Amino acid sequence: MGKIKIEEHTKNMIDNGYTIIRAANSPGVVDKIKREIKIISDVKQADNIQESPDWGSHSSFGIQNESLFILKTMFSHPVVKPILTNLLNDPWYRAIESNRPNYKCRNGIRAQTAPKEGVHLHIDSFIPGSGKRPWLIQVFMILEDQDESNGSAIVVPKSHRSDEYAKPEHREEAIALCPNAGDIVMWDGRIWHGTLPNIDCKSRLVLASGFISWFLKPHFNLPNSIPDAFYQKLTDDEKVILGFASPIFRDEFDSRITPTTHNGRSGYDIFPTHAPSYYRQSAGFEYD
Ligand SMILES: [Fe+2]
C-alpha cells in the first residue's frame, strides 16, 4: 500500500468527505479482532459490568483498555495513520516532526453494531463547516459485511462542506456504502450520515474510533485509564494519539511545561515513566 494510495484516499476525504479502503485488514486480522471482542464482552457480561449510560446492544466502549492488539491495529494502521496525519495534524506543532501524528483520539475504541430502527442522518462534528480542514475524522474497521438489510452506513457525498446540519429530507441524497469485512471506512465528522434499518437485528460488527485535532476536548480521559502494562508497550506515536503529549497542565507552574512546549503543544519529552493507572494501583486504589 504505497504513497499513491494514501494520497488518493486523502483526496477522497477532501473532495467527497469519505473514503473506503478496500481489504485494509486481512481476514486473519479481522478474525482476531472479532475473537478479542467476544472475549471482552463475555468477561463484561460475566462480571455484570454495565456501561454508563447503558448503550444497549449496539455500542461498547473502552476496548483500548482491554486489547493491546486492537489498540495497535487501530492507532498504527499503515494506511489510516498517514491519512489522519495529512488531514488532522496542526502544521505549527513544532515539538513533533510534521510527518508524525500530533492529533489524538476522541473517545477510545468501541465495538458497534447497527440498531433495528436505523440511525437518522446527523453530523458527528457538533458544528457544521465549509472549510477544507476537518477537525474530526471517524474510522470504522469493518468486521462483518454490511448490506441493504443489516444496517449499512449511509452518507451524503460532499455534504461535509455544506456548512449545514443534516435534515430528514436529505435522506434522498444518501448512498449506502455496503462495505465488506476487512474494508476500512473513514469520513469527515461533518458529513451527513446515518444507517439503514437493521431489520432482523443481525450482527453487523465494526470497530470504531474518532480522531480529532490535538486542541479539541476528547470525551474520555484516555491517558488516565490506559493500563500501565499497555502503556509500557506503546510507541511514541500511540502515546501522542492517546493524548500524552497535550495534557491539560495543572497551572502555569506545572513542571511538564518545558522550553519545547509551544502553546500547549508538547513533545515526547513530557511522557511520564508510568501511566496514571500504575500509581493508583501502587496506592491500592484499584481492584486488579
Ligand atoms: Fe454518527
Short mmCIF file of C-alpha atoms and ligand atoms in Angstrom, two decimals, residues 122-124 138 187 193, ligand 1:
data_model
loop_
_atom_site.label_atom_id
_atom_site.label_comp_id
_atom_site.label_asym_id
_atom_site.label_seq_id
_atom_site.Cartn_x
_atom_site.Cartn_y
_atom_site.Cartn_z
CA HIS A 122 -26.71 13.60 11.53
CA ILE A 123 -23.18 15.02 11.81
CA ASP A 124 -20.56 13.89 14.36
CA GLN A 138 -14.22 8.80 12.09
CA TRP A 187 -15.40 10.01 6.99
CA HIS A 193 -24.60 10.21 7.66
FE FE B 1 -22.51 9.45 13.67
#
